[in-house]
Coordinates of C-alpha atoms and ligand atoms in Angstrom, one line a residue:
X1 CA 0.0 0.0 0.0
X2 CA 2.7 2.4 1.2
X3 CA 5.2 1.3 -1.8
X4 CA 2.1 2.0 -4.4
X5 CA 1.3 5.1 -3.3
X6 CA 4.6 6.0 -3.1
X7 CA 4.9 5.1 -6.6
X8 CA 1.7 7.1 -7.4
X9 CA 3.1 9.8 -6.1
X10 CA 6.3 9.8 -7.6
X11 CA 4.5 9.3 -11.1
X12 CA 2.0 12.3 -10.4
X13 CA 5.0 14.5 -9.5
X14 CA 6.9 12.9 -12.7
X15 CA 4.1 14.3 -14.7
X16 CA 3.6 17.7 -13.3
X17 CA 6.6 18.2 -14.2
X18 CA 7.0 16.7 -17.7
X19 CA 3.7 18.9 -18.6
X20 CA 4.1 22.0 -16.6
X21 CA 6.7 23.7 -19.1
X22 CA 4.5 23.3 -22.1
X23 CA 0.8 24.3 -20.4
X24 CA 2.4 27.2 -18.4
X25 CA 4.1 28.4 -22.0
X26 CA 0.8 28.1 -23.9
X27 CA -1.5 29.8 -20.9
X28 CA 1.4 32.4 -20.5
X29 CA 0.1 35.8 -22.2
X30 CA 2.9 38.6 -22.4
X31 CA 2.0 42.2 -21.6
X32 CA 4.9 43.1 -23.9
X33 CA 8.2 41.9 -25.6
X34 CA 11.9 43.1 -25.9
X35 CA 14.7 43.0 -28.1
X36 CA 17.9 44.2 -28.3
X37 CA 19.1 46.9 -31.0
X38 CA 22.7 47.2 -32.0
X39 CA 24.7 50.5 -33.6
X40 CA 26.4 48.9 -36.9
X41 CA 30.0 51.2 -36.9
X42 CA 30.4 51.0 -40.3
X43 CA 26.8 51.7 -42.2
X44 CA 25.4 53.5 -39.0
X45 CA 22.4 51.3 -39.3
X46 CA 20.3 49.5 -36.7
X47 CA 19.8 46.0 -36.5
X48 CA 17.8 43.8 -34.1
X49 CA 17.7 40.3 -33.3
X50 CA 15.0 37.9 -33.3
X51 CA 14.7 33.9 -33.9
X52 CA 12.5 32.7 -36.8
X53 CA 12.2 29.3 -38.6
X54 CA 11.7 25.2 -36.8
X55 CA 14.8 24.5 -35.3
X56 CA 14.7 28.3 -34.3
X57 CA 18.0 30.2 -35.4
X58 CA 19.0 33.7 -34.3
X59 CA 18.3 36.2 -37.0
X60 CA 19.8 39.7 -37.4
X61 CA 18.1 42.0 -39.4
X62 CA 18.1 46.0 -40.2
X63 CA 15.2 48.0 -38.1
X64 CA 13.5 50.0 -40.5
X65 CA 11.0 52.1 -38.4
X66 CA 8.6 52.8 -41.6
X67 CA 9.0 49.6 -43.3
X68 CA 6.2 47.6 -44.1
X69 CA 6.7 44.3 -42.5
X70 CA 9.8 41.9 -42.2
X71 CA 11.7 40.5 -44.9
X72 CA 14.1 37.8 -45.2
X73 CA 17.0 36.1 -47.5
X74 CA 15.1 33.0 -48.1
X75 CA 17.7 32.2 -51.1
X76 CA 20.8 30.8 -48.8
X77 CA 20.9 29.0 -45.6
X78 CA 16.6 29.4 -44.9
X79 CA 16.1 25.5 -43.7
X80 CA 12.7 25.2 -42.0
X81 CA 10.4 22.5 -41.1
X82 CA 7.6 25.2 -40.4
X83 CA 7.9 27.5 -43.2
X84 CA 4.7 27.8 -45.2
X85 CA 4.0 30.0 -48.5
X86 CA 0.6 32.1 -48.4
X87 CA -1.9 31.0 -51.1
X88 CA -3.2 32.9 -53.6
X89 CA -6.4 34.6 -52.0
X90 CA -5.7 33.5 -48.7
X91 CA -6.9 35.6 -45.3
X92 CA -2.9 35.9 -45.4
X93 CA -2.9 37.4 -49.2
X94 CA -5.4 39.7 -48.1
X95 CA -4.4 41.0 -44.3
X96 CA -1.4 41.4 -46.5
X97 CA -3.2 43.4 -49.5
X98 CA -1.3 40.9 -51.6
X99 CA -3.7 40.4 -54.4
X100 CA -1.7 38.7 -57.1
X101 CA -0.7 35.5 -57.8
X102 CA 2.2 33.8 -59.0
X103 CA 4.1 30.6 -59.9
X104 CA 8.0 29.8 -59.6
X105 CA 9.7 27.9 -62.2
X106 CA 12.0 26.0 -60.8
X107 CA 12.3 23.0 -57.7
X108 CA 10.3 24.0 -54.8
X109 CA 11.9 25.7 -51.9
X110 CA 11.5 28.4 -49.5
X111 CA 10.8 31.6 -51.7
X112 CA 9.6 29.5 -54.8
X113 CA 6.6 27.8 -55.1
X114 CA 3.7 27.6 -56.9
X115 CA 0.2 29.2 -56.3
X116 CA 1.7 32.0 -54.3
X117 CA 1.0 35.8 -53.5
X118 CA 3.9 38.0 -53.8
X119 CA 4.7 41.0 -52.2
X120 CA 8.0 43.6 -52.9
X121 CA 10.4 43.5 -50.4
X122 CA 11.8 46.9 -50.0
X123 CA 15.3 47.7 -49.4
X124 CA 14.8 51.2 -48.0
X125 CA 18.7 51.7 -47.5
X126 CA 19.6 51.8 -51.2
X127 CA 15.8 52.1 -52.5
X128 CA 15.9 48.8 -54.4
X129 CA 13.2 46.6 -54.7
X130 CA 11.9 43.1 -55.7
X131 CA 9.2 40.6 -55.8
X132 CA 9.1 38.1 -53.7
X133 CA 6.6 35.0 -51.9
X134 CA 4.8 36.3 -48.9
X135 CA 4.9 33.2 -46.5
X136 CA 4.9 32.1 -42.3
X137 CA 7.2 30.7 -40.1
X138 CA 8.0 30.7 -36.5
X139 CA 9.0 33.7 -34.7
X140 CA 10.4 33.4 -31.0
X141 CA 10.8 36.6 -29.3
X142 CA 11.5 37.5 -25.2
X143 CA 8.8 38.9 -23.4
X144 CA 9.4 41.4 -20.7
X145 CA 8.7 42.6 -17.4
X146 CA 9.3 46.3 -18.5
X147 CA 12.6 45.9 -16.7
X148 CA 14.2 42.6 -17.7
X149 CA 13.5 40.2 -20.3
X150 CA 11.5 37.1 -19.6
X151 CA 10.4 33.7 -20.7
X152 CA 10.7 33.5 -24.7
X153 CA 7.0 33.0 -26.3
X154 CA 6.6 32.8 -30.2
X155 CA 4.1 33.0 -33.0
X156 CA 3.8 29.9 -35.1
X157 CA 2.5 31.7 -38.3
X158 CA 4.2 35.1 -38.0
X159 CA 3.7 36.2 -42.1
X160 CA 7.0 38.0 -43.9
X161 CA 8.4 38.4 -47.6
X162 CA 10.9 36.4 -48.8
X163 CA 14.1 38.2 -50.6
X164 CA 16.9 37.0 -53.1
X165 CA 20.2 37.0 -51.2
X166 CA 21.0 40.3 -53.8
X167 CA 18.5 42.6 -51.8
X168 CA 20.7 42.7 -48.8
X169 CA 23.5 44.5 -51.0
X170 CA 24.0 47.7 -48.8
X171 CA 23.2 46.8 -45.6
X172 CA 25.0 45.6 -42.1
X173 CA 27.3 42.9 -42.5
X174 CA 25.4 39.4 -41.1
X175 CA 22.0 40.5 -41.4
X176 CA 19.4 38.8 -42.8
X177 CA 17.0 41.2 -43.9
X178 CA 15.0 43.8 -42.4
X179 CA 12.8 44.3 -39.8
X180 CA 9.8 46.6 -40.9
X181 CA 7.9 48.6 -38.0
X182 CA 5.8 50.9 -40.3
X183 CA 2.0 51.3 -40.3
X184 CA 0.7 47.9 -42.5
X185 CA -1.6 45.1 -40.9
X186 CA 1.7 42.5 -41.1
X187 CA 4.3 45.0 -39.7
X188 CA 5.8 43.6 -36.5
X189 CA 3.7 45.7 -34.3
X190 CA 0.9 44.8 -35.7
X191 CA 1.6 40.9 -35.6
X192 CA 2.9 40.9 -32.0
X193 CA -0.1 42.5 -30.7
X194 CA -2.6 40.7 -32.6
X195 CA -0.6 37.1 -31.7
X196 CA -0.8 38.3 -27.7
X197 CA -3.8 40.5 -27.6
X198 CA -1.4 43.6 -26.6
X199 CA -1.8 47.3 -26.9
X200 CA -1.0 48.1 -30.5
X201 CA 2.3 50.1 -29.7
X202 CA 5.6 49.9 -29.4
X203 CA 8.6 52.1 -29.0
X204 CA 12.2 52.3 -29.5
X205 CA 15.0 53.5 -27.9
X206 CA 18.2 53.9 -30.0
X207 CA 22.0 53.6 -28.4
X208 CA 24.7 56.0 -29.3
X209 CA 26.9 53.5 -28.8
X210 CA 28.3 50.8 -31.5
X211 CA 29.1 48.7 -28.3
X212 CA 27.0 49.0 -26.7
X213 CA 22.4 48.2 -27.2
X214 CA 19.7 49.9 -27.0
X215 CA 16.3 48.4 -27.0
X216 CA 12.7 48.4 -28.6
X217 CA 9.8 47.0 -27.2
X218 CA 6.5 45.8 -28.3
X219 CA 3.2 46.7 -26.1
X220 CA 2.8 49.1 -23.7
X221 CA 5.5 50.2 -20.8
X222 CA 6.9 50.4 -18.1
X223 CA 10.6 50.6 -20.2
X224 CA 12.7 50.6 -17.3
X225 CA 16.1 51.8 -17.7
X226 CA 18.8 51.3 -15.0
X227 CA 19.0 53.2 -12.1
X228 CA 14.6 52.4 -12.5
X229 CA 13.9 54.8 -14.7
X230 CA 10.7 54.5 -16.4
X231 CA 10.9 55.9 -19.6
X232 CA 7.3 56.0 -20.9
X233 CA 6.3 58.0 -17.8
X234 CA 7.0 61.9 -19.1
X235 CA 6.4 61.3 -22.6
X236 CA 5.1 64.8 -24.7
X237 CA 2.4 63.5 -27.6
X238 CA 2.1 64.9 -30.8
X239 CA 0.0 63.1 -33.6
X240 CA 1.0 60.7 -36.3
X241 CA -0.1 61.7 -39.9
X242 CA -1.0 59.4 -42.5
X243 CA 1.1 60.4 -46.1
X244 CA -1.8 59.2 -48.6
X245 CA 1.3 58.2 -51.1
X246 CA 3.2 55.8 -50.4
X247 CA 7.1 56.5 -50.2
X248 CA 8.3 52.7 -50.9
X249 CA 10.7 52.1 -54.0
X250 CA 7.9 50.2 -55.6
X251 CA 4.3 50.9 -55.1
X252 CA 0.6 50.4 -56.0
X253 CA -1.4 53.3 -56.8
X254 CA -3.3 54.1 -54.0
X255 CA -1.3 53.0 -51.9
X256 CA -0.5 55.0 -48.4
X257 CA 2.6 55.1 -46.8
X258 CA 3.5 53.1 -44.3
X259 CA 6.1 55.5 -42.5
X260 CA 5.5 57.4 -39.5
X261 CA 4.8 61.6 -40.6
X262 CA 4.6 64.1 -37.5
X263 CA 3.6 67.5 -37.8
X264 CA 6.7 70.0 -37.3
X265 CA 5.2 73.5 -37.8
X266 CA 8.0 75.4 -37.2
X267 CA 11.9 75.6 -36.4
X268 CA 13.7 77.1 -33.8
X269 CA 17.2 78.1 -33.0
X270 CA 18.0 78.5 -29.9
X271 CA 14.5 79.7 -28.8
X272 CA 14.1 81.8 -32.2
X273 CA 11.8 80.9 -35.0
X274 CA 13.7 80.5 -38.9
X275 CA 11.8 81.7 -41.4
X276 CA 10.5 78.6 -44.1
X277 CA 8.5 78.0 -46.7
X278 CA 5.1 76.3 -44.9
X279 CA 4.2 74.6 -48.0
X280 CA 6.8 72.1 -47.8
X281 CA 6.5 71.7 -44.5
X282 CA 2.9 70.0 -45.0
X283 CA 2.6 66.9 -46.6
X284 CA 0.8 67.3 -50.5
X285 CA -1.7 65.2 -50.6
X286 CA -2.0 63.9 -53.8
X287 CA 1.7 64.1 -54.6
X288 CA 3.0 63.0 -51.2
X289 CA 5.7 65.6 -51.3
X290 CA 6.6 67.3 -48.1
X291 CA 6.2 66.9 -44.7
X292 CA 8.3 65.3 -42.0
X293 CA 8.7 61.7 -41.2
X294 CA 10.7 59.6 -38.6
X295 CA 13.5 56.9 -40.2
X296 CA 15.9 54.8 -38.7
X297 CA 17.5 54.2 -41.8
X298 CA 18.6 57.8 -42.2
X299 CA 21.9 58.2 -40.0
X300 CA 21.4 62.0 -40.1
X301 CA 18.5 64.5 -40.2
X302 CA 17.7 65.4 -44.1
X303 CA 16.3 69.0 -44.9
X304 CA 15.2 69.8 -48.0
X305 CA 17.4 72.2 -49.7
X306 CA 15.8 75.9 -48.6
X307 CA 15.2 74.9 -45.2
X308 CA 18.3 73.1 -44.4
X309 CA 20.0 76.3 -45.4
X310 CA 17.9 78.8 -43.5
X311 CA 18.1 76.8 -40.2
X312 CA 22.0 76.0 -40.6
X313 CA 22.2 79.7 -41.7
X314 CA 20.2 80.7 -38.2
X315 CA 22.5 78.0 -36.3
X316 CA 25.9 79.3 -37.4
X317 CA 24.7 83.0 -36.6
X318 CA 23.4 81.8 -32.8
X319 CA 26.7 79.5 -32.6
X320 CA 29.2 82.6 -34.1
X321 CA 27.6 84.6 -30.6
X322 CA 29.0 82.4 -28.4
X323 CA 31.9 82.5 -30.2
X324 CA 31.9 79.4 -31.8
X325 CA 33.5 80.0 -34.8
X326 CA 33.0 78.2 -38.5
X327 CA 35.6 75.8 -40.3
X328 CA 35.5 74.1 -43.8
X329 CA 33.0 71.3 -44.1
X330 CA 33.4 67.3 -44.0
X331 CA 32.5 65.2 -46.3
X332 CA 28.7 65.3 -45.9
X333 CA 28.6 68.2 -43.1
X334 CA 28.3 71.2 -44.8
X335 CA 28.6 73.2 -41.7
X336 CA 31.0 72.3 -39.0
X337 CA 33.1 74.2 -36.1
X338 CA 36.1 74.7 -34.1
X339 CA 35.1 72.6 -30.8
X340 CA 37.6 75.9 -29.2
X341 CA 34.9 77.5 -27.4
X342 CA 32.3 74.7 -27.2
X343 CA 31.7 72.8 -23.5
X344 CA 30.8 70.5 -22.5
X345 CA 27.7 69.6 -20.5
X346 CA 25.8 66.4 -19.1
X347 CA 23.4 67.6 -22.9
X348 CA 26.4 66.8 -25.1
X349 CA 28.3 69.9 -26.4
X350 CA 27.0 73.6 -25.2
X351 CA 25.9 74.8 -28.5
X352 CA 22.4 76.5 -29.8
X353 CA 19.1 74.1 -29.3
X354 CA 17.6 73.4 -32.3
X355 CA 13.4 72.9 -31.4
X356 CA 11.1 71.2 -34.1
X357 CA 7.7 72.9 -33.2
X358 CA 4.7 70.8 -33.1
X359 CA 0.8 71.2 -33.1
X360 CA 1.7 74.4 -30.6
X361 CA 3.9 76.5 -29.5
X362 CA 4.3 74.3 -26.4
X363 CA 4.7 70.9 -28.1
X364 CA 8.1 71.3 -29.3
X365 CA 11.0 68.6 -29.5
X366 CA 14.2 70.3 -28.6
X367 CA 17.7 68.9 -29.8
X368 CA 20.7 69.4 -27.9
X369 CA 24.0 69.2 -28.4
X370 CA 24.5 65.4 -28.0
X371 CA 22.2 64.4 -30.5
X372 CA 22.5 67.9 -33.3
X373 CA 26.3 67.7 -33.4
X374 CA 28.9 65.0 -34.4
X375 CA 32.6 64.8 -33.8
X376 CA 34.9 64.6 -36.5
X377 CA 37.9 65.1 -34.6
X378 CA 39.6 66.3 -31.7
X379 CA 39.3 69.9 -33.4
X380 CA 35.9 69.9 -35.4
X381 CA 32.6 69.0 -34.3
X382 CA 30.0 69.1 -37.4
X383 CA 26.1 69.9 -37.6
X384 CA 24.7 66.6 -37.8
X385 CA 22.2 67.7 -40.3
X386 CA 22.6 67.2 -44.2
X387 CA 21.1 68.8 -47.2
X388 CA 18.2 66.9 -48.7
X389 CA 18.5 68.9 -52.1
X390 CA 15.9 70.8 -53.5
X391 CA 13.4 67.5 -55.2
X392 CA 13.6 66.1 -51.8
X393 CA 10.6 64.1 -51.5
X394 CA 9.9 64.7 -48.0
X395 CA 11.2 68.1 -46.6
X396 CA 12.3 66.9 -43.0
X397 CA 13.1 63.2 -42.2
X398 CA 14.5 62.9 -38.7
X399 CA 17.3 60.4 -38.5
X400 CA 19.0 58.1 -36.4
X401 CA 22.1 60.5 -34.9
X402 CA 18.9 62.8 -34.1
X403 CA 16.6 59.5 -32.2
X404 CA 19.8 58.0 -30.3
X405 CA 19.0 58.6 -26.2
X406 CA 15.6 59.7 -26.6
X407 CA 12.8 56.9 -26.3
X408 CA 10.2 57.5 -29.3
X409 CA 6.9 55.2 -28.7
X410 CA 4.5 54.8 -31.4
X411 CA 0.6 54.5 -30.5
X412 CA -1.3 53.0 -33.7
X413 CA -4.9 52.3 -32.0
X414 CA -4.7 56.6 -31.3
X415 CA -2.5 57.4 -34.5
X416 CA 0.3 59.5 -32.1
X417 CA 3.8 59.4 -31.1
X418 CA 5.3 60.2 -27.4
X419 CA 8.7 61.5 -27.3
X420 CA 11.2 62.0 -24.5
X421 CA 13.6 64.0 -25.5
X422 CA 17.0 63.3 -24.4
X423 CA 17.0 60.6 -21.8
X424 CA 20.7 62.2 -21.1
X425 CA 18.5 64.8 -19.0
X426 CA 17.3 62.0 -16.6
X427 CA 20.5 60.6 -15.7
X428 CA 20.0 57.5 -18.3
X429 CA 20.5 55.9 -22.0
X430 CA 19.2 53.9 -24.2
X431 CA 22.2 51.2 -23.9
X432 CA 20.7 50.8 -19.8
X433 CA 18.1 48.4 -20.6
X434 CA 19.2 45.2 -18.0
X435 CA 19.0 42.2 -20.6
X436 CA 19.5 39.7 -17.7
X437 CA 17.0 37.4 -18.3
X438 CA 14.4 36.4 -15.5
X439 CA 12.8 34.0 -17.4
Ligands
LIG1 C1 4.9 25.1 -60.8 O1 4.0 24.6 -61.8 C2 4.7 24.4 -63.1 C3 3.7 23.9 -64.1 O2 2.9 22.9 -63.6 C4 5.9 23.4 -62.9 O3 6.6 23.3 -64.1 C5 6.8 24.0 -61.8 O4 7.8 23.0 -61.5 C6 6.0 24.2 -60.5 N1 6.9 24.9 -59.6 C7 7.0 24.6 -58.3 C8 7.9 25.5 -57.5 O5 6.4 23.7 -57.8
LIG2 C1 15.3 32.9 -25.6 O1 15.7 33.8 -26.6 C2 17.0 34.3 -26.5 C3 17.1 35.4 -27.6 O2 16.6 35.0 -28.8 C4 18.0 33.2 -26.6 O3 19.3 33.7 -26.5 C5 17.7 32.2 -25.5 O4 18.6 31.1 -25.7 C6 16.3 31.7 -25.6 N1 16.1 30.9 -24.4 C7 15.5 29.7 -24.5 C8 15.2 29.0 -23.2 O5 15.1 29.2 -25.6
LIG3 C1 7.4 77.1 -51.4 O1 7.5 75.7 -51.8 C2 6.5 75.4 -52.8 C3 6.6 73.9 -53.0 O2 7.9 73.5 -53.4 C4 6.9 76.2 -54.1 O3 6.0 75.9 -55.1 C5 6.8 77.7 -53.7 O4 7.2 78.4 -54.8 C6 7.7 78.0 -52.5 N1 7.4 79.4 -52.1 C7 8.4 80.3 -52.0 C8 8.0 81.6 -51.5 O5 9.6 80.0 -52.2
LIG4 C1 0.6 69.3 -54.9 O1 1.0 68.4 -55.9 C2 0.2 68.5 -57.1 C3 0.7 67.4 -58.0 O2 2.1 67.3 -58.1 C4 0.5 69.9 -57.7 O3 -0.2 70.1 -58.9 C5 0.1 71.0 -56.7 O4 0.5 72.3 -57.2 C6 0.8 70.7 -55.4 N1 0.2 71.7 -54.4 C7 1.0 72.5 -53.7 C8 0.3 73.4 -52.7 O5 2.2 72.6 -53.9
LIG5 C1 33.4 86.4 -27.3 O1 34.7 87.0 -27.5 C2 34.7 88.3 -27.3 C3 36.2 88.8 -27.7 O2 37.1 87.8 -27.3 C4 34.4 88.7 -25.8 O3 34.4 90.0 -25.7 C5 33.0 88.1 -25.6 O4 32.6 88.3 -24.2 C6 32.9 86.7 -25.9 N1 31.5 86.3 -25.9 C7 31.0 85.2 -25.3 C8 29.6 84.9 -25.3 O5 31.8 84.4 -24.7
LIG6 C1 -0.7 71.9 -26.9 O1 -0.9 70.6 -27.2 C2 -0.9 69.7 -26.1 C3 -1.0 68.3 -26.6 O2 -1.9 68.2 -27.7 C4 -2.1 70.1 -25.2 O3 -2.2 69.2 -24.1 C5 -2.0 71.5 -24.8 O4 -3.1 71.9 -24.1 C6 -1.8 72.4 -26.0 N1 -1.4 73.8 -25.5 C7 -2.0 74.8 -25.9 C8 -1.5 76.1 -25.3 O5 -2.8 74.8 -26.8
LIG7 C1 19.8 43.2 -13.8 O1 18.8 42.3 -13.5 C2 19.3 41.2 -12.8 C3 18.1 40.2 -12.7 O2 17.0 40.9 -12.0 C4 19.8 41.6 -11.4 O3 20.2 40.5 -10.7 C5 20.9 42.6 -11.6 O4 21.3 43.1 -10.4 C6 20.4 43.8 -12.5 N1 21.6 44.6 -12.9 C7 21.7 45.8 -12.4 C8 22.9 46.5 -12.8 O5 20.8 46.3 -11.7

């Protein structure tokens, strides 16, 4: 009697824990997910990490903040058990607004097969662009605590484009693709909150450092950074704007874009407004033209031509009356300075704030030193702001030297965007996300 209960008890506890793991994974809902997001030195791009495909394997891929949903090389090393193409007319094909079909000539195989929709994988960094199968796999992501990241959980039919090896040309060494964040219904925002039943936003968080990562997370905060810092508390709103063109290399017509447009209304220097043309600081609406967006595939803030030279104009003048006197440019800084006479402070370097006005005079986004100015040397620092030329096709696209330290969420239920400013302010970074696991 003894010895049988005994035994029923050790097969009871035997069980528990054989099925624990697997139940407790499948009831386990995250409240949001985390992953990390490295400085590439040499192309100043972005890249994340996430791990698709059955056996999982760890993915790098570019972030691309307006990109319209993930793409991957499926032509080398894509080895999957799970990987499933979308057929034509599909609920996939449509979430997707994939309304073509196609077939592929050749063996079967990730990428190519037959009775496929297709969608056009956009390489934003050097605006190239190609068909290619729209299909799902597994994706396996960390959730988070808001402070640390947690147990992994994964979507088993997370959709994404398939590439040819050639559409990575340009882009981070070891990546496999890119990671697209922009306003579609397959964008990763979108999937991860519709896989988990999450807020749809996320935010990111970009490190100055190239040893350093920052972070972006998917769902709603806290975003602790170390010392405990939450950095969606004290977060100034301003509204998203839908561009009714789309500003893709390759494109439907009718398409919107899928990039994230704010409404900058006006430019300061150093507390004083620079006169600009107000037409091109709106977005057209049936060309597209105008307007300011948000990339992280832009290392620098672009200005279209008149404006970049009426607010470096209004710059130099505010930096020449501190004494900060002009030297010849570099390379694609046009307007650059002796550091003699420039300190520095907890901001970065002391020099004018440049403020991107928003919906009111009090909604402003102000950039300091540490994110408007870049060293070149021990001499020269350099306006971190290049010259879009005068067809730019939008007038203002804030870049990534202009994002680092500052935490940017993106609300898409309430179409608007919270911004920090610099996190320098608060005694933190982006690169002070603890990735410690407490899974
Ligand atoms: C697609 O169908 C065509 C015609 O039946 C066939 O020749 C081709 O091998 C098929 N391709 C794939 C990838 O199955
Ligand atoms: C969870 O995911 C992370 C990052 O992708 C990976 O390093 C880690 O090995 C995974 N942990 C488990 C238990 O699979
Ligand atoms: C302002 O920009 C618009 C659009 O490029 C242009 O048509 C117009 O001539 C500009 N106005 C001035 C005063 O330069
Ligand atoms: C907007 O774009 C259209 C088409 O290119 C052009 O005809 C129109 O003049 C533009 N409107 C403004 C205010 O520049
Ligand atoms: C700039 O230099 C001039 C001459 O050296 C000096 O008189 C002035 O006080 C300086 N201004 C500032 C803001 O440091
Ligand atoms: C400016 O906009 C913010 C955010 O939309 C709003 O809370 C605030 O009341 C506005 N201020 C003024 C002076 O209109
Ligand atoms: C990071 O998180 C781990 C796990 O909670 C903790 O043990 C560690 O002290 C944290 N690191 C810092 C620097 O606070």
């Amino acid at each position: 009697m003894a010895s049988s209960l005994q035994h029923y008890f050790l097969l009871s506890t035997l069980l528990l824990f054989i099925t624990s793991p697997t139940s407790a994974q499948q009831s386990f809902r995250p409240k949001a997910l985390v992953v990390p997001v490295a400085k590439d030195a040499s192309t100043l791009q972005y890249t994340t990490r996430v791990a698709q495909r059955t056996p999982l394997v760890p993915i790098s891929l570019v972030l691309d903040l307006g990109g319209q949903f993930l793409w991957v090389d499926c032509e080398k090393n894509y080895v999957s058990s799970t990987y499933r193409p979308a057929r034509c007319r599909s609920s996939q094909c449509s979430l997707a607004g994939a309304s073509g079909c196609g077939d592929c000539f050749s063996a079967p195989k990730p990428g190519c097969n037959n009775n496929t929709c297709g969608v056009i994988p956009d390489n934003t960094v050097t605006h190239t662009a190609t068909g290619g199968e729209l299909a799902q796999d597994v994706v396996s992501v960390q959730s988070t605590t808001g402070s640390n990241p947690s147990r992994n959980v994964t979507v088993s039919n997370f959709l994404f484009a398939c590439a040819p090896t050639s559409l990575l040309r340009g882009l981070a060494a070891g990546v496999a693709g890119m990671a697209g964040l922009g306003r579609t219904k397959i964008t990763l925002p979108s999937q991860f909150a519709s896989a988990f039943s999450f807020d749809r936003k996320f935010a990111i968080c970009l490190s100055s450092s190239a040893t350093a990562n920052g972070v972006a997370f998917f769902g709603d905060g806290p975003y602790s950074l170390l010392p405990g810092i939450d950095a969606s508390q004290s977060l100034t709103y301003t509204p998203l704007f839908i561009n009714p063109v789309s500003t893709a290399s390759a494109f439907s017509q009718g398409d919107a874009s899928s990039e994230y447009f704010i409404g900058v209304k006006a430019v300061k220097v150093n507390g004083k407004a620079v006169a600009l043309n107000a037409t091109l600081l709106s977005i057209n609406r049936s060309s597209g033209v105008g307007g300011t967006k948000i990339s992280t595939v832009n290392p620098y803030t672009v200005l279209e031509a008149s404006i970049f030279k009426a607010v470096t104009e209004a710059f130099v003048t505010e930096s020449a009356a501190r004494n900060i006197s002009r030297v010849a440019a570099v390379g694609n800084f046009e307007v650059c300075f002796s550091t003699e006479n420039v300190f520095s402070t907890r901001l970065g370097p002391s020099v004018p704030e440049i403020d991107l006005v928003l919906q009111n005079e009090s909604t402003y986004w102000r950039i300091f030193g540490a994110n408007s100015m870049v060293y070149v040397s021990d001499d020269v620092l350099c306006l971190g702001f290049v010259n879009g030329g005068e067809n730019a096709r939008t007038s203002i696209v804030i870049g990534g030297h202009q994002l680092e330290d500052n935490l940017v969420q993106f609300d898409l239920a309430i179409s608007r965007v919270g911004f920090s400013s610099t996190l320098l302010g608060r005694q933190t970074t982006c690169s002070n996300f603890n990735f410690t696991s407490v899974a």
